[in-house]
Short mmCIF file of C-alpha atoms in Angstrom, two decimals:
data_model
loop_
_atom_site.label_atom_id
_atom_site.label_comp_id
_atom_site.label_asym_id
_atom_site.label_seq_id
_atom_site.Cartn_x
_atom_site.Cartn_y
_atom_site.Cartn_z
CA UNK A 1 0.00 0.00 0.00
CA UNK A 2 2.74 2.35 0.47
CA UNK A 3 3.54 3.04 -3.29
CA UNK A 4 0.25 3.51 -4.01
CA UNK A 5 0.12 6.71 -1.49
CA UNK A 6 2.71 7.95 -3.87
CA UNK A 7 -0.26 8.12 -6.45
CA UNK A 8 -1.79 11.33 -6.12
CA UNK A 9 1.56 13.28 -6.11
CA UNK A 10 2.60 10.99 -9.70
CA UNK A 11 -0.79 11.93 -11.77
CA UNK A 12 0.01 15.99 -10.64
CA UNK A 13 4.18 15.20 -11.82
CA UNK A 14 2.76 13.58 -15.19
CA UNK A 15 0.23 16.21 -15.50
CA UNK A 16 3.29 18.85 -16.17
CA UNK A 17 4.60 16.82 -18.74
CA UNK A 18 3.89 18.16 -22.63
CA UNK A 19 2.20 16.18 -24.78
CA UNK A 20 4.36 13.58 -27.05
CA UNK A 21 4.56 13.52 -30.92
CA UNK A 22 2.95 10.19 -30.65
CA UNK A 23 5.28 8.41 -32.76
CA UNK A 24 3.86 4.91 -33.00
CA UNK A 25 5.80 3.11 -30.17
CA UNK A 26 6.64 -0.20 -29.34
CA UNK A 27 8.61 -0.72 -25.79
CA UNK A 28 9.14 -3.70 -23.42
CA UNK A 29 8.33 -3.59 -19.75
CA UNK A 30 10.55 -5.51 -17.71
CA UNK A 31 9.94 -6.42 -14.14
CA UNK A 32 8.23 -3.11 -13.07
CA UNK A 33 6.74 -2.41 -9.49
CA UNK A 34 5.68 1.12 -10.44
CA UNK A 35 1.85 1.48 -9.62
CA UNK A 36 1.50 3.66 -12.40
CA UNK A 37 3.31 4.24 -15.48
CA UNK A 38 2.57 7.09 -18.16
CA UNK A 39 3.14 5.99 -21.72
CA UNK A 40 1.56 9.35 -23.87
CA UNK A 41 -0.09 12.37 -23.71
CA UNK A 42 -1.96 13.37 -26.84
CA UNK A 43 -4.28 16.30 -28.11
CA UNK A 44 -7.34 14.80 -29.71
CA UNK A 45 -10.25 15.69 -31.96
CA UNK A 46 -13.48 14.18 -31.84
CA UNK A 47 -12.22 11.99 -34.37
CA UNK A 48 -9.28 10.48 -32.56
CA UNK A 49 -7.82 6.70 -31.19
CA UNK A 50 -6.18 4.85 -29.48
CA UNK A 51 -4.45 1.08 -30.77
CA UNK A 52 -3.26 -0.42 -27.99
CA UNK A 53 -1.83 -4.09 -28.54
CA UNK A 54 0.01 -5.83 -25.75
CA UNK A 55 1.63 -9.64 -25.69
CA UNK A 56 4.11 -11.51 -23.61
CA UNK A 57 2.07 -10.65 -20.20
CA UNK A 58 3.36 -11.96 -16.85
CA UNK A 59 3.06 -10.69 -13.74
CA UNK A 60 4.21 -12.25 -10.09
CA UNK A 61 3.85 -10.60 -6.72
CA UNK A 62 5.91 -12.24 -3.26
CA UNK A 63 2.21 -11.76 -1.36
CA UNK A 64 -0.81 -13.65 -2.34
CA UNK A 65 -1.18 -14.23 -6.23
CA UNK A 66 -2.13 -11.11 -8.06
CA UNK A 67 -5.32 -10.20 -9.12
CA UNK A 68 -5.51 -9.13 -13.07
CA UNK A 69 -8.51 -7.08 -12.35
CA UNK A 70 -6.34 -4.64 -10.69
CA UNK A 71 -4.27 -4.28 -13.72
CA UNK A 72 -5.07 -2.13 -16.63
CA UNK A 73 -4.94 0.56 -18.84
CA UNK A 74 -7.17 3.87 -18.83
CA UNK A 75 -7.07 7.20 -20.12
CA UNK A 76 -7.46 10.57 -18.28
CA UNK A 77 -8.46 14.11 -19.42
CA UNK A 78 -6.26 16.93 -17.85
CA UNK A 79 -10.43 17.96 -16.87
CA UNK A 80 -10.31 14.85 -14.76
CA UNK A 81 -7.17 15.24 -13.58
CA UNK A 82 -8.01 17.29 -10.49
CA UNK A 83 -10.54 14.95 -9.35
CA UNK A 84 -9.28 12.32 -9.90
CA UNK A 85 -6.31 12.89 -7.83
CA UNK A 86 -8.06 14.33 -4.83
CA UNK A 87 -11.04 10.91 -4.77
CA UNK A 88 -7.32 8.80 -4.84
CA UNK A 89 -6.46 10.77 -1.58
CA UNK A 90 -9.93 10.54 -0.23
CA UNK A 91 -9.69 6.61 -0.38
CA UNK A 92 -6.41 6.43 1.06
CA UNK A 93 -7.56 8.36 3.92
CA UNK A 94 -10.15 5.64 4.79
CA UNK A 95 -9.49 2.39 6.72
CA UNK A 96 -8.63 -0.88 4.90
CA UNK A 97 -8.75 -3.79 6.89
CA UNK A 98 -7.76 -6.21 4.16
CA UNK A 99 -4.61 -5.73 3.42
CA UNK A 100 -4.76 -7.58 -0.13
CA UNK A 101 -7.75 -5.42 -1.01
CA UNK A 102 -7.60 -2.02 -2.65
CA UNK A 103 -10.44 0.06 -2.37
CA UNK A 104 -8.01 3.37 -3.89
CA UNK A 105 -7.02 1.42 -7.03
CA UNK A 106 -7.56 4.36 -9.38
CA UNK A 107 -8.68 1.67 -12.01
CA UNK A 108 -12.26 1.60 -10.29
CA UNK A 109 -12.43 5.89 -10.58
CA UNK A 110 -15.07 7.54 -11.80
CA UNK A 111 -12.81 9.90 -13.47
CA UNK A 112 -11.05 7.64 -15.74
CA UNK A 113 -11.84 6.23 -19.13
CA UNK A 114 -10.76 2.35 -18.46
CA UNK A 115 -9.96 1.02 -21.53
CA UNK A 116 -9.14 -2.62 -20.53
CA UNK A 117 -7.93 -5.10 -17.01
CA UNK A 118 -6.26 -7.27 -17.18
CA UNK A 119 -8.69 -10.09 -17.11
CA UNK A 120 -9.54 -8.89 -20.16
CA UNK A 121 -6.61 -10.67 -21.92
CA UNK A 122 -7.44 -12.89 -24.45
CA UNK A 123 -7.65 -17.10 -24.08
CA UNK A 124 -6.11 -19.33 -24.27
CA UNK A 125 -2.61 -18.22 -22.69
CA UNK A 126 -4.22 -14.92 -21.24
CA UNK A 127 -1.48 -12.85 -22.32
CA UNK A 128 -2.41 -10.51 -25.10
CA UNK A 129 -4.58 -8.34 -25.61
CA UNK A 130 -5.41 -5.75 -28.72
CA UNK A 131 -7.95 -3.10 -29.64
CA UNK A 132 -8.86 0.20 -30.44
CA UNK A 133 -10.73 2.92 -29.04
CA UNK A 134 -12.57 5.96 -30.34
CA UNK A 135 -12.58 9.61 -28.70
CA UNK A 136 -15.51 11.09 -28.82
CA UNK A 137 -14.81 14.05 -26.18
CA UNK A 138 -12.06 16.41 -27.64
CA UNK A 139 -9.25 16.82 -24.89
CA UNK A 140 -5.78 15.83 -24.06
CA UNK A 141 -5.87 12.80 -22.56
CA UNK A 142 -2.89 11.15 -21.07
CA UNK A 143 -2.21 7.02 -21.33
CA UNK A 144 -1.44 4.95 -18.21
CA UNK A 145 -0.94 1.71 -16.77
CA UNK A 146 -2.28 1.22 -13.23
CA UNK A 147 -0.84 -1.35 -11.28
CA UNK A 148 -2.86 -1.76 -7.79
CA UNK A 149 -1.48 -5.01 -6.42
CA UNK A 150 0.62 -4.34 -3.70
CA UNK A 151 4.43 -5.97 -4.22
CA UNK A 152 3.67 -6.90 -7.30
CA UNK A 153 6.15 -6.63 -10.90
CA UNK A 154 4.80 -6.74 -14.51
CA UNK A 155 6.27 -7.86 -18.04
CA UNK A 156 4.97 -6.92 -20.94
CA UNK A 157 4.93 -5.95 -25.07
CA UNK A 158 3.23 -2.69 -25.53
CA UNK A 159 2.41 -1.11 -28.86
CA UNK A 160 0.63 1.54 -28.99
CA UNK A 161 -0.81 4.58 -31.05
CA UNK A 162 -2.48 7.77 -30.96
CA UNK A 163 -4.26 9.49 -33.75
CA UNK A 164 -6.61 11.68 -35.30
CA UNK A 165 -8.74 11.27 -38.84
CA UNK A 166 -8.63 13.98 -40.88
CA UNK A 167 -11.97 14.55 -43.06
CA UNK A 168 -10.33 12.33 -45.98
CA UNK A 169 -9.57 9.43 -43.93
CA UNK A 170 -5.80 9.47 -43.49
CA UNK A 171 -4.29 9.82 -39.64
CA UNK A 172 -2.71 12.29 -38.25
CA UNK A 173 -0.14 11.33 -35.38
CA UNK A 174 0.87 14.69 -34.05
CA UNK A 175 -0.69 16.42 -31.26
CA UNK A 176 -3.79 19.07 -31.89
CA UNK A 177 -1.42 21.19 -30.43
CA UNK A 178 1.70 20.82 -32.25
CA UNK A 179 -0.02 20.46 -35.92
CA UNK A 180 1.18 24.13 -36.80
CA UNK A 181 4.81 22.63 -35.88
CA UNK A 182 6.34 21.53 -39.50
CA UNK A 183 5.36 24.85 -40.86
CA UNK A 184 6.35 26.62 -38.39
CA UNK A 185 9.69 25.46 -37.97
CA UNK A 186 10.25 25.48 -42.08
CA UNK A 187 9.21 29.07 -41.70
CA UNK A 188 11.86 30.06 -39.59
CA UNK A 189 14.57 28.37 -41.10
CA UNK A 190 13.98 30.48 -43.83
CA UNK A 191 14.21 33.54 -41.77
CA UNK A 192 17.50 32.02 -40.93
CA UNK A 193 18.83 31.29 -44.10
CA UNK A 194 18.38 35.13 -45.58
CA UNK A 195 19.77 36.17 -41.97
CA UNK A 196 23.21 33.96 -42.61
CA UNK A 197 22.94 35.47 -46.61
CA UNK A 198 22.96 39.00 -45.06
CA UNK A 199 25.36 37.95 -42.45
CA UNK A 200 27.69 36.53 -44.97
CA UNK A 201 27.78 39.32 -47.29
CA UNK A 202 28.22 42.06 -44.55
CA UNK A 203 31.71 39.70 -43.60
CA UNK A 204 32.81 40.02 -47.17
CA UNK A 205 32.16 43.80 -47.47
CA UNK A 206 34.30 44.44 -44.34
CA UNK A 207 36.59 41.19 -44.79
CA UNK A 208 39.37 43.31 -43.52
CA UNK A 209 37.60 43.72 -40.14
CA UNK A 210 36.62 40.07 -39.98
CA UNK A 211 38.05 37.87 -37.59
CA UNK A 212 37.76 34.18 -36.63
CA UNK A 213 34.61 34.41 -34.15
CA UNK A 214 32.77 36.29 -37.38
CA UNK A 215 33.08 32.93 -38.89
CA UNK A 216 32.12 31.09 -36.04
CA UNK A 217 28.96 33.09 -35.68
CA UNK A 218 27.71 32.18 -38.99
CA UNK A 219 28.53 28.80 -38.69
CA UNK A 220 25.82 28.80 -35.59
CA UNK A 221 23.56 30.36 -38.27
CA UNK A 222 24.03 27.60 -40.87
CA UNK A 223 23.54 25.08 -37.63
CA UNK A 224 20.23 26.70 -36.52
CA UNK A 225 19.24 26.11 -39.95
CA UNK A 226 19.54 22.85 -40.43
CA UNK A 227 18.33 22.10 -37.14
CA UNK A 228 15.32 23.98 -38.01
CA UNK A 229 14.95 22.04 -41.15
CA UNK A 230 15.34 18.89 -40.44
CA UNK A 231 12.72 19.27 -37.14
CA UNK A 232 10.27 20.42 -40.04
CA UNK A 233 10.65 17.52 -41.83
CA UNK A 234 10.67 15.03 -38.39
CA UNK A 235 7.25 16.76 -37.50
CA UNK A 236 5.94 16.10 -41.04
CA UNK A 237 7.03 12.43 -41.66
CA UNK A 238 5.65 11.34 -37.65
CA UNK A 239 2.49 13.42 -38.75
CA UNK A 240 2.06 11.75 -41.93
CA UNK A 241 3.22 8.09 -41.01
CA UNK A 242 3.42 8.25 -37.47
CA UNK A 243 7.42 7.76 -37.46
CA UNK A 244 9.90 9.97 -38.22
CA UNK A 245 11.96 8.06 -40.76
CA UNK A 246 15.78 8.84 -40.06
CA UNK A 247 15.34 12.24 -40.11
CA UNK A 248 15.26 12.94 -35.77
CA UNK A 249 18.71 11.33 -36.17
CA UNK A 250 19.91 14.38 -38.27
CA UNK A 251 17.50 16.87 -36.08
CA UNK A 252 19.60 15.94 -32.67
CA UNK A 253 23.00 15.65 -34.74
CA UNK A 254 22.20 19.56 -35.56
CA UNK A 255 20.76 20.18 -32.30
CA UNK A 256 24.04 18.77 -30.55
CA UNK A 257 25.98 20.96 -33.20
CA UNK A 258 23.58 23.92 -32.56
CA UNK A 259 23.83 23.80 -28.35
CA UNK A 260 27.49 23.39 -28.76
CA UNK A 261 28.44 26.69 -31.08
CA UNK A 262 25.80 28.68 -28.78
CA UNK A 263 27.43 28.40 -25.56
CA UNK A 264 30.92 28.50 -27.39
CA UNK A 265 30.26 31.74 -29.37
CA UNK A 266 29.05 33.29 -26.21
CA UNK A 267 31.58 32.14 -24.04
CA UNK A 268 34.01 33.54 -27.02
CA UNK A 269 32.64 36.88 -27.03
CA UNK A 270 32.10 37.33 -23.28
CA UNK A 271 36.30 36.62 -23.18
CA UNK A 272 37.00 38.93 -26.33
CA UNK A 273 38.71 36.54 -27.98
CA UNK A 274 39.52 37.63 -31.56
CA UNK A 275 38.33 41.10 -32.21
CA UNK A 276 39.58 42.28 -28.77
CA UNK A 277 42.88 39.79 -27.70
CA UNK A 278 44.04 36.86 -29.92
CA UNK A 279 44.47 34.20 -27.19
CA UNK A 280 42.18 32.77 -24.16
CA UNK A 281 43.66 32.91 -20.72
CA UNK A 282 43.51 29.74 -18.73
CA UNK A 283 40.48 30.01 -16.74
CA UNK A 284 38.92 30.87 -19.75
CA UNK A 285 39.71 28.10 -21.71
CA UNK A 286 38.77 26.03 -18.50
CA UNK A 287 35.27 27.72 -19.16
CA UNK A 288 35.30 26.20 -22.94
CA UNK A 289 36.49 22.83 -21.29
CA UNK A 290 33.31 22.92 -19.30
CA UNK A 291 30.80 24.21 -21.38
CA UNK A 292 31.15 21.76 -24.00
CA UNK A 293 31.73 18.22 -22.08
CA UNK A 294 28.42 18.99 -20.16
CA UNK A 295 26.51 20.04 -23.83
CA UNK A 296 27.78 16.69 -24.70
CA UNK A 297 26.03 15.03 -22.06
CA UNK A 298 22.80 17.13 -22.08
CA UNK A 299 21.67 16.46 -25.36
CA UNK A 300 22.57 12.72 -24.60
CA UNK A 301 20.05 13.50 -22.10
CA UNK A 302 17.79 15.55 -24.52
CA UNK A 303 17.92 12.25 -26.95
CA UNK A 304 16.98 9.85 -24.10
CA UNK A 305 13.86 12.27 -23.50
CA UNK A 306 13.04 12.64 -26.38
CA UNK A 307 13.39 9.30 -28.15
CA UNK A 308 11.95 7.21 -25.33
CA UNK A 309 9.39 8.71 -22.92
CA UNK A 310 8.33 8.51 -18.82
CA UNK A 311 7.49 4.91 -19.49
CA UNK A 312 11.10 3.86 -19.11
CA UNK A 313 12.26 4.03 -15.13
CA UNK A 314 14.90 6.72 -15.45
CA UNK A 315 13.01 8.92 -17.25
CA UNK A 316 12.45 11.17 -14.61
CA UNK A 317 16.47 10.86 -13.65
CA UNK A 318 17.49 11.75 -17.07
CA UNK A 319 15.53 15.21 -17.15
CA UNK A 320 16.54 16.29 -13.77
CA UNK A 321 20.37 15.63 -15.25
CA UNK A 322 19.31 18.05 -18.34
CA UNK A 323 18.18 20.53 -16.25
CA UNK A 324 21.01 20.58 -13.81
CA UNK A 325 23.50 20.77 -16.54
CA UNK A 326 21.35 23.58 -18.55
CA UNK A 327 21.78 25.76 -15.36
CA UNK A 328 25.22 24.98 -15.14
CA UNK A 329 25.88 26.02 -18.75
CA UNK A 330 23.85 29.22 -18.27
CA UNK A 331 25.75 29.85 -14.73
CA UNK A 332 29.34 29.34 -16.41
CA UNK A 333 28.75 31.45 -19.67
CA UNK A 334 28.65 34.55 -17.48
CA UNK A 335 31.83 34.31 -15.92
CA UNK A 336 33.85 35.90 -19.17
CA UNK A 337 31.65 38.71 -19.57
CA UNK A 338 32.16 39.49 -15.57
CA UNK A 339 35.63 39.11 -16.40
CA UNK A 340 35.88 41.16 -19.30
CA UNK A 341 33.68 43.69 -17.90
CA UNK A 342 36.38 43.87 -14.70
CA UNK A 343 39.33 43.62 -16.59
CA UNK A 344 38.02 46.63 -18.77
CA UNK A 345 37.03 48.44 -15.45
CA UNK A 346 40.76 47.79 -14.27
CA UNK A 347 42.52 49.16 -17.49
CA UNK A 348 40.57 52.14 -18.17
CA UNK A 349 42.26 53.57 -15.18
CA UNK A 350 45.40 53.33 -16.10
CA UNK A 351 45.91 53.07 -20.34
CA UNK A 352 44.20 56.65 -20.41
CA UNK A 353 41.73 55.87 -23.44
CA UNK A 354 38.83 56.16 -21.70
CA UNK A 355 36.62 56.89 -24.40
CA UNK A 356 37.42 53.28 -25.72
CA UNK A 357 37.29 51.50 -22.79
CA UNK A 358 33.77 53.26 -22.17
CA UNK A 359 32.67 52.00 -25.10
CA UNK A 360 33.97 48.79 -24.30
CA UNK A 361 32.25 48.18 -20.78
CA UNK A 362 29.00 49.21 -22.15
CA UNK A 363 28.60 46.96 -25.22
CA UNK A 364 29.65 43.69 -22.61
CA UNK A 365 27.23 44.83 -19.95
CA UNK A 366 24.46 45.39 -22.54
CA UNK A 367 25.74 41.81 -23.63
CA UNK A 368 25.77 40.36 -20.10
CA UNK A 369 22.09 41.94 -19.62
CA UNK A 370 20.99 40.12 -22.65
CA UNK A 371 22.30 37.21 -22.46
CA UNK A 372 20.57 37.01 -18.55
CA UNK A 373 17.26 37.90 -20.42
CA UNK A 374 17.15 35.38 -23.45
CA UNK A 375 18.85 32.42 -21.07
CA UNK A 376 15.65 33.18 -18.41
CA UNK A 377 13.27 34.15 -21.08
CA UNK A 378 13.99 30.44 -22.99
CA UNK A 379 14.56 28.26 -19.50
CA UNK A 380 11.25 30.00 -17.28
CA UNK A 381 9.32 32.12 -19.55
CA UNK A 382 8.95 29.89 -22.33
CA UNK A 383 8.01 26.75 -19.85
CA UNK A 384 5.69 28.56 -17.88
CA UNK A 385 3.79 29.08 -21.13
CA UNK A 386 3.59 25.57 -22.59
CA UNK A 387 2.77 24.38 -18.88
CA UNK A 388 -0.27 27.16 -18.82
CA UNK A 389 -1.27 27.34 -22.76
CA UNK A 390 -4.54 25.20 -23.76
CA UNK A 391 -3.62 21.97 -25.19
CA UNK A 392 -4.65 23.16 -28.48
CA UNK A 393 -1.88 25.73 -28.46
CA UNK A 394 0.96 24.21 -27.33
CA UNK A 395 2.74 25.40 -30.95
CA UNK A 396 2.47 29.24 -29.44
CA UNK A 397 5.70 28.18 -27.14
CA UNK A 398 7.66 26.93 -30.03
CA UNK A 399 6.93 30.29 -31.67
CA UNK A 400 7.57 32.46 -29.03
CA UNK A 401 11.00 30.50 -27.98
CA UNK A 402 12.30 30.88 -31.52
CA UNK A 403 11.18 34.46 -32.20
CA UNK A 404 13.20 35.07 -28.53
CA UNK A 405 16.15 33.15 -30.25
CA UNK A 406 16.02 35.25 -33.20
CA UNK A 407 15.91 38.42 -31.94
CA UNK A 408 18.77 37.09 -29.29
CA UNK A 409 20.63 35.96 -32.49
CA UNK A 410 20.12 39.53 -34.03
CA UNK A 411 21.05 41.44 -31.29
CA UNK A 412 24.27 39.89 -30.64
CA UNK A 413 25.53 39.40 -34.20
CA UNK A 414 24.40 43.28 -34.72
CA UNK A 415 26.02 44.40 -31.74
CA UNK A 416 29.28 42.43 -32.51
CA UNK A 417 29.41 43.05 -36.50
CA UNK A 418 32.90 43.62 -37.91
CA UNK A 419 32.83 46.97 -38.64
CA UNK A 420 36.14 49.31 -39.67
CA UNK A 421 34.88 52.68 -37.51
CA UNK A 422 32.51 50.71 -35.03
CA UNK A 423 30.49 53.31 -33.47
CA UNK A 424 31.67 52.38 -29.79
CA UNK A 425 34.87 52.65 -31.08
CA UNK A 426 34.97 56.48 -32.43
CA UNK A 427 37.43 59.12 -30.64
CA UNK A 428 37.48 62.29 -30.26
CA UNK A 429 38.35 64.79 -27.57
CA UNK A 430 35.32 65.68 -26.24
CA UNK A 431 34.14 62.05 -25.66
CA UNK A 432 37.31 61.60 -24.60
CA UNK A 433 36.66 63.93 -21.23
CA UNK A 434 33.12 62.81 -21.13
CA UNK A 435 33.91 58.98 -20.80
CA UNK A 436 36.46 59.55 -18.35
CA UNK A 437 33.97 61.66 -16.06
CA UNK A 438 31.79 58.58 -16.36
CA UNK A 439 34.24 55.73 -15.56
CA UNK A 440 35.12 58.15 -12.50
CA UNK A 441 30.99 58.24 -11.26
CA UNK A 442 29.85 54.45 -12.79
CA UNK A 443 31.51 52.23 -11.49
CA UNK A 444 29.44 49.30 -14.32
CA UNK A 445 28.41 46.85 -10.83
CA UNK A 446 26.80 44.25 -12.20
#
């Protein structure tokens, strides 16, 4: 009985989950004691369904033999969530004096759609089972697996999928929510490739003030791009077919690539490196040697979450290790511009071109300033919206994340254009007084 007290607080944890692209999935439960396991969460029409086919059932417990009535699959609406959860905790308040019985099995609800126990399996081994079920309420409705029997394990096949008819017949595997998705992210990749054309001319036009992180910038842009593409084309194919054919394989390559020159052209420009000093000092470089180990690992963890789902029993392990390392990246791609903004601070008072240095400390605290607001816009902002948005409009994140991107991309490739006269960088006498009057009241605190 004690993991089933754990209930309530799972069905709130899964109910923050987005919804999956529904790929058609096929998995293999081995040996599990969870009493509840979440295998999707889809967006459906009135037209939509649900195939589930499962084989190779067994299932052992070291109390009395199991019962495979409290074993099964349901469906519940985010609208039934609430209730659900709190009738769980009213039933677990009450007194049970058999302790094989289960009176709180959240199979017997009121709130749930049961689709099938397991006494349901089919003869003559009792071990598979297969059918499929319309939706006739539209609603996002997550998948689970309830498991009441206390110290109890299951095995099982599970195939399952999650669809909607369109008007001519045909399915539809993504998510209401997401079915703006391949256009949207073909859309922007265009956006992207005439911002790397313009980026690319304006480096040959001023090739003399071009320097090695100019050419690291618009390899990001070329990165985004194809990262943006090929997501357009892993949305279509899982919408059309229901799997995405190869092409996620090339979407996290690009993502990898993508993560990787983000952090690295913003540690690079926080140090300076290039346009401002041709070399790294160590603890900068230690920042690079960092930054890009962790990106390694969390888009090993961004693959696992992505290409499996909470079904598997690390699941929830493997996201807590993206986030941690996420926040670690965004913590340690500060450091240089702190750095650079101090070191500026330190030298202005004693090279005597204060009008430079001026100059200097404002475009990296602008940068630092940004860099604070896209890193908390994309991390909080953007998850706070797909958590609160209606199911239906769980595309309006993706949108608003990569319009942030963009105009974080624009900013910083603006502000750091290779220019011969760069504005910041302009003398004259009278600035020259000016900007040492201000170095002597602002003191640039972070």
């Amino acid at each position: 009985m004690a993991k089933l007290s754990l209930l309530p607080l799972l069905l709130l944890f899964f109910s923050l989950i987005s919804s999956s692209v529904a790929e058609i999935k096929t998995l293999k439960i081995n040996a599990d004691t969870r009493p509840i396991i979440l295998f999707e969460k889809f967006g459906f029409t009135h037209q939509g369904f649900v195939t589930i086919s499962v084989s190779d059932v067994s299932f052992t417990s070291s109390l009395a033999a199991p019962d495979p009535s409290l074993f099964g699959f349901f469906l519940l609406s985010d609208e039934s969530l609430i209730q659900a959860t709190y009738e769980s905790q009213q039933q677990q308040q009450q007194q049970n004096p058999n302790p094989n019985s289960n009176p709180s099995c959240i199979l017997s609800s009121t709130y749930v759609r049961l689709l099938f126990k397991f006494n349901d399996l089919a003869a003559p081994n009792f071990n598979f089972y297969n059918n499929s079920f319309p939706i006739t309420h539209p609603d996002e409705y997550s998948l689970f697996f309830a498991n009441c029997n206390p110290e109890s394990q299951v095995s099982m096949a599970v195939h399952t999928e999650m669809y909607n008819v369109r008007p001519d017949g045909s399915r539809d595997y993504l998510s209401v929510g997401q079915y703006p998705l391949p256009s949207l992210y073909f859309v922007f990749a265009l956006v992207y490739v005439a911002f790397l054309a313009v980026w690319i001319s304006y480096l040959i036009k001023n090739r003399l003030s071009s320097h090695r992180i100019h050419l690291l910038m618009a390899g990001l842009v070329l990165t985004k791009v194809l990262n943006l593409l090929f997501a357009a084309e892993d949305q279509h194919y899982v919408r059309v077919t229901g799997t995405p054919h190869g092409w996620d394989v090339l979407f996290y390559l690009f993502q990898f690539l993508k993560g990787v020159l983000l952090f690295t052209v913003i540690v690079l420009i926080g140090t300076g490196w290039s346009f401002l000093k041709p070399f790294l000092q160590e603890k900068e470089k230690k920042v690079l040697m960092i930054v890009i180990p962790l990106q390694v690992i969390a888009n090993i963890a961004s693959i696992v979450i992505g290409e499996t789902g909470p079904f598997i029993q690390d699941w929830v392990t493997w996201n807590q290790v993206f986030l941690l390392i996420d926040v670690i990246c965004c913590c340690a791609v500060l450091f240089p511009i702190i750095w650079s903004i101090r070191s500026l601070r330190e030298t202005s008072k004693t090279d005597g071109k204060a009008a430079r240095n001026l100059a200097k400390l404002t475009l990296f605290r602008q940068f630092y300033i940004v860099v604070i607001g896209y890193l908390y816009f994309t991390r909080i902002v953007v998850y706070a919206l797909r958590t609160i948005a209606s199911y239906k409009y769980r595309w309006v994140s993706v949108a608003v994340e990569e319009t942030a991107s963009l105009a974080f991309y624009i900013f910083m490739f603006y502000m750091f254009r290779p220019v011969e006269r760069n504005q910041y960088f302009v003398l004259d006498d009278e600035e020259e007084e000016a900007a040492e009057v201000a170095l002597r009241d602002e003191e640039f605190e972070l």
